[in-house]
Amino acid sequence: MRSACLILAAGLSVGLVACDGGDDDTEVESDTDTDTDSDTDSDTDTDSDTDTDTDTDTDTDTDTDTVTPHDCLDNHGIAGTTSDWSYSWKNTSRVGGKTMRVLAYDNAVNTATLQISSSWTDAPAVFSATETIDVYCDADFLYMIARQVNSNFNPGIGGTTVSENAYTYDVPVKWQANTSGAPPTAGSTPTPVFWSRTTKGTKVDIDGVSTAFDTTDSCWLVTYDQLGYPPWSPDWYQCGEPPTMTNPTPTITEEYRWEEDIGVVNDWDSRLTAYVP
């Protein structure tokens, strides 16, 4: 039986082992394993993937669908530059009439320019006028933002008076109510039914003289879907000083009948006779 052994030296290439005991078999193991494993794996992975994805998707969505927030110009019958209104005078002694047409129209931003032409002869007086009005609208109102009035009046007993006045407004004037949406049905109430109206700005006359103005009054709904104005059934509005507890009689300075999709069908001096969208 081999006795315990003492390791005298050890290395990768040579190992010498001495053992004592009765076994005199001297084993000299000269392990000359010269395994010089020099793994020179020089894996130089030079993956030069130069993926230059230049996605040139220049999708510039130029969707130019015009959004009409309230369709409010249409509510007032202002359907385009073809829209035209013809009125007759309530004063039966007058010969002549009044027309309104659209000079400019932008339904994308709800703006328009209207021109009102008036003429009449009430012997011996003769009158003519051209009024240009810039407007815009929202869900509640048609606003007047600028106005030009040129008129000629000859009373028949004196000279002709020529008047040219340009009005600019510091605050857009709530010119007419706007019910917004579908045409009203029987028993429906337009909105708003009451509002405060500020008319503030500057007037420049034919001589270049500038005059400031600043007034505030009110407008209110009197009757909606009013009958008796065929072929229309307008809503009746009045403007001025409304009735109060101390003064139950309102002070009326303006009134008009208005129908959705048509506009004014009747006011203090004229009545609509024909409308073309």
Coordinates of C-alpha atoms in Angstrom, one line a residue:
M1 CA 0.0 0.0 0.0
R2 CA 1.3 3.4 -1.0
S3 CA 2.0 5.8 2.0
A4 CA 1.2 9.5 2.2
C5 CA 2.9 11.7 -0.3
L6 CA 4.5 15.1 0.1
I7 CA 4.3 17.5 -2.8
L8 CA 7.7 19.1 -3.0
A9 CA 7.2 21.3 -6.0
A10 CA 4.5 21.9 -8.6
G11 CA 4.3 23.7 -11.9
L12 CA 2.6 23.6 -15.2
S13 CA 5.4 21.6 -16.9
V14 CA 7.2 19.6 -14.2
G15 CA 6.0 18.1 -11.0
L16 CA 8.3 16.2 -8.4
V17 CA 6.6 14.0 -5.9
A18 CA 8.5 12.1 -3.0
C19 CA 6.7 9.4 -1.1
D20 CA 8.0 7.4 1.9
G21 CA 7.0 4.0 3.1
G22 CA 7.7 0.4 2.2
D23 CA 7.1 0.8 -1.5
D24 CA 10.6 1.6 -3.0
D25 CA 9.2 2.0 -6.5
T26 CA 10.6 5.5 -7.2
E27 CA 8.3 7.1 -9.8
V28 CA 9.8 10.1 -11.5
E29 CA 6.9 11.7 -13.5
S30 CA 8.4 14.1 -15.9
D31 CA 5.2 15.6 -17.3
T32 CA 6.6 17.6 -20.2
D33 CA 3.2 18.8 -21.3
T34 CA 4.1 22.0 -23.0
D35 CA 0.6 23.1 -23.9
T36 CA 1.2 26.6 -24.9
D37 CA -2.3 27.3 -25.8
S38 CA -1.9 30.9 -27.0
D39 CA -5.5 31.5 -28.2
T40 CA -5.0 34.5 -30.3
D41 CA -8.6 34.8 -31.2
S42 CA -8.4 38.3 -32.6
D43 CA -12.1 38.5 -33.4
T44 CA -12.2 42.1 -34.5
D45 CA -15.8 42.3 -35.3
T46 CA -15.8 45.5 -37.3
D47 CA -19.5 45.5 -38.0
S48 CA -19.7 48.8 -39.7
D49 CA -23.5 48.8 -40.2
T50 CA -24.0 52.4 -41.1
D51 CA -27.8 52.3 -41.3
T52 CA -28.5 56.0 -42.0
D53 CA -32.3 55.7 -42.2
T54 CA -33.1 59.1 -43.7
D55 CA -36.9 58.8 -43.6
T56 CA -37.8 61.8 -45.7
D57 CA -41.5 61.5 -45.2
T58 CA -42.5 65.1 -45.6
D59 CA -46.2 64.5 -45.0
T60 CA -47.3 68.1 -44.8
D61 CA -51.0 67.6 -44.2
T62 CA -52.4 70.6 -46.1
D63 CA -56.0 69.7 -45.4
T64 CA -57.7 73.1 -46.1
D65 CA -61.2 72.1 -45.0
T66 CA -62.7 75.4 -44.0
V67 CA -64.3 75.1 -40.6
T68 CA -67.3 77.3 -40.0
P69 CA -67.7 77.5 -36.3
H70 CA -71.3 78.7 -36.3
D71 CA -72.4 79.0 -39.9
C72 CA -73.5 82.4 -38.7
L73 CA -73.1 84.3 -42.0
D74 CA -75.6 81.8 -43.5
N75 CA -77.9 82.4 -40.6
H76 CA -78.2 86.1 -41.8
G77 CA -78.7 85.0 -45.4
I78 CA -75.2 86.0 -46.3
A79 CA -74.5 82.8 -48.3
G80 CA -71.9 84.3 -50.7
T81 CA -71.4 87.2 -53.1
T82 CA -74.5 86.2 -55.0
S83 CA -76.8 87.0 -52.0
D84 CA -79.1 89.9 -52.7
W85 CA -82.0 91.5 -50.8
S86 CA -84.7 93.9 -52.3
Y87 CA -86.9 96.1 -50.1
S88 CA -89.8 98.4 -50.7
W89 CA -90.5 101.6 -48.7
K90 CA -93.3 101.6 -46.2
N91 CA -94.0 105.2 -47.0
T92 CA -96.3 104.7 -50.0
S93 CA -95.7 108.2 -51.3
R94 CA -92.1 107.3 -52.0
V95 CA -91.0 106.0 -55.4
G96 CA -87.9 103.9 -55.3
G97 CA -86.5 101.2 -53.1
K98 CA -83.6 99.7 -51.2
T99 CA -81.2 96.8 -52.0
M100 CA -78.4 95.0 -50.2
R101 CA -75.7 92.9 -51.7
V102 CA -72.5 91.2 -50.6
L103 CA -69.3 92.8 -51.8
A104 CA -66.9 90.4 -50.0
Y105 CA -67.4 87.1 -48.2
D106 CA -65.1 84.8 -46.2
N107 CA -67.0 82.0 -44.6
A108 CA -63.7 80.5 -43.1
V109 CA -63.4 83.5 -40.7
N110 CA -67.0 84.6 -40.7
T111 CA -66.5 88.1 -42.3
A112 CA -68.3 89.9 -45.0
T113 CA -68.7 93.4 -46.5
L114 CA -72.3 94.5 -47.3
Q115 CA -73.5 97.4 -49.5
I116 CA -76.9 99.0 -49.0
S117 CA -78.2 101.2 -51.8
S118 CA -81.2 103.4 -51.2
S119 CA -83.1 105.8 -53.4
W120 CA -86.5 107.5 -53.3
T121 CA -88.4 110.4 -54.7
D122 CA -91.1 111.9 -52.6
A123 CA -92.0 115.0 -54.5
P124 CA -90.4 117.5 -54.4
A125 CA -87.7 115.8 -52.3
V126 CA -85.1 113.4 -53.8
F127 CA -82.7 111.2 -51.8
S128 CA -80.0 108.6 -52.6
A129 CA -77.4 106.9 -50.4
T130 CA -74.8 104.2 -50.5
E131 CA -73.8 102.5 -47.3
T132 CA -70.9 100.0 -47.0
I133 CA -70.7 97.9 -43.8
D134 CA -67.9 95.5 -42.7
V135 CA -69.3 92.7 -40.5
Y136 CA -68.3 89.5 -38.7
C137 CA -70.3 87.1 -36.6
D138 CA -70.1 84.4 -33.9
A139 CA -72.7 82.2 -32.3
D140 CA -74.7 85.1 -30.8
F141 CA -74.4 88.2 -33.0
L142 CA -73.7 89.8 -36.3
Y143 CA -71.2 92.6 -35.4
M144 CA -70.7 95.9 -37.3
I145 CA -67.0 96.8 -37.2
A146 CA -66.8 99.7 -39.8
R147 CA -69.2 101.7 -41.9
Q148 CA -69.1 104.2 -44.7
V149 CA -72.2 106.3 -45.7
N150 CA -72.4 108.6 -48.7
S151 CA -75.7 110.3 -49.3
N152 CA -77.3 113.1 -51.4
F153 CA -80.5 114.8 -50.4
N154 CA -82.4 117.6 -52.1
P155 CA -85.5 118.7 -50.3
G156 CA -86.8 120.4 -53.4
I157 CA -86.8 123.8 -51.8
G158 CA -83.1 124.3 -51.4
G159 CA -79.7 123.0 -52.4
T160 CA -78.5 119.5 -52.4
T161 CA -76.8 118.3 -49.2
V162 CA -73.9 115.9 -49.8
S163 CA -72.8 113.8 -46.8
E164 CA -69.8 111.4 -46.5
N165 CA -69.2 109.9 -43.2
A166 CA -66.8 107.1 -42.3
Y167 CA -67.4 105.3 -39.0
T168 CA -64.8 103.2 -37.1
Y169 CA -65.8 101.4 -33.9
D170 CA -63.6 100.9 -30.9
V171 CA -65.9 98.1 -29.8
P172 CA -67.7 95.9 -32.4
V173 CA -71.4 96.8 -32.4
K174 CA -73.8 94.0 -31.7
W175 CA -75.8 94.8 -34.8
Q176 CA -78.2 91.9 -35.0
A177 CA -79.1 88.8 -33.0
N178 CA -78.0 85.4 -34.3
T179 CA -79.9 82.4 -33.2
S180 CA -77.3 80.0 -34.7
G181 CA -78.1 76.5 -35.9
A182 CA -81.1 75.1 -37.7
P183 CA -84.1 77.3 -38.7
P184 CA -86.3 77.8 -35.7
T185 CA -89.4 75.7 -35.3
A186 CA -92.8 76.8 -34.1
G187 CA -92.5 77.8 -30.5
S188 CA -88.8 78.0 -30.3
T189 CA -87.2 81.0 -28.7
P190 CA -84.2 82.6 -30.3
T191 CA -81.1 83.6 -28.3
P192 CA -80.1 86.0 -26.9
V193 CA -83.4 87.6 -25.9
F194 CA -81.8 90.7 -24.4
W195 CA -78.4 92.4 -24.7
S196 CA -76.6 95.6 -24.1
R197 CA -75.2 97.4 -27.1
T198 CA -72.3 99.8 -27.1
T199 CA -71.7 102.1 -30.1
K200 CA -68.3 103.7 -29.5
G201 CA -65.8 105.1 -32.0
T202 CA -65.0 107.9 -34.4
K203 CA -66.8 109.5 -37.3
V204 CA -64.9 111.4 -40.0
D205 CA -67.0 113.6 -42.3
I206 CA -66.6 114.9 -45.8
D207 CA -64.4 117.8 -44.6
G208 CA -62.1 115.5 -42.6
V209 CA -63.5 116.6 -39.3
S210 CA -63.2 113.8 -36.7
T211 CA -65.9 113.4 -34.1
A212 CA -66.0 110.8 -31.3
F213 CA -69.2 109.1 -30.2
D214 CA -70.0 106.8 -27.3
T215 CA -73.5 105.5 -26.6
T216 CA -74.9 102.5 -24.9
D217 CA -78.5 101.2 -25.2
S218 CA -80.2 97.8 -25.1
C219 CA -82.0 95.5 -27.6
W220 CA -84.5 92.9 -26.7
L221 CA -86.8 90.2 -28.3
V222 CA -90.4 91.3 -28.5
T223 CA -92.0 88.4 -30.3
Y224 CA -90.6 85.3 -31.9
D225 CA -91.9 83.6 -35.1
Q226 CA -94.1 86.6 -35.7
L227 CA -96.9 86.0 -38.3
G228 CA -98.3 88.5 -40.7
Y229 CA -95.2 88.9 -42.9
P230 CA -95.6 86.3 -45.6
P231 CA -93.7 84.4 -46.9
W232 CA -91.6 84.9 -43.7
S233 CA -92.3 84.4 -40.0
P234 CA -89.7 86.7 -38.4
D235 CA -88.7 87.5 -34.9
W236 CA -89.3 91.0 -33.7
Y237 CA -86.6 93.0 -32.0
Q238 CA -86.5 96.5 -30.5
C239 CA -83.6 98.7 -29.4
G240 CA -83.4 101.7 -27.2
E241 CA -84.0 102.2 -23.5
P242 CA -85.9 99.2 -22.1
P243 CA -88.8 99.7 -19.6
T244 CA -87.9 100.1 -16.0
M245 CA -89.8 100.2 -12.8
T246 CA -90.1 104.0 -12.9
N247 CA -90.6 104.2 -16.6
P248 CA -92.7 101.3 -17.9
T249 CA -92.7 102.7 -21.4
P250 CA -89.6 101.8 -23.4
T251 CA -87.8 104.4 -25.5
I252 CA -87.6 102.8 -29.0
T253 CA -84.9 104.1 -31.4
E254 CA -84.8 101.1 -33.7
E255 CA -86.7 98.0 -34.5
Y256 CA -86.5 95.2 -37.0
R257 CA -87.9 91.8 -37.9
W258 CA -85.3 89.1 -38.5
E259 CA -85.6 85.6 -39.8
E260 CA -82.9 82.9 -39.7
D261 CA -81.3 82.1 -43.1
I262 CA -82.8 85.3 -44.5
G263 CA -81.8 88.3 -42.4
V264 CA -83.9 91.5 -41.8
V265 CA -87.3 91.1 -43.5
N266 CA -88.8 94.3 -42.0
D267 CA -87.5 97.4 -40.3
W268 CA -88.8 100.9 -39.4
D269 CA -88.9 102.2 -43.0
S270 CA -88.8 99.2 -45.4
R271 CA -90.0 95.7 -46.0
L272 CA -88.3 92.8 -47.8
T273 CA -89.9 91.9 -51.2
A274 CA -87.3 89.5 -52.6
Y275 CA -84.3 87.5 -51.5
V276 CA -81.7 85.6 -53.5
P277 CA -79.2 83.3 -51.6

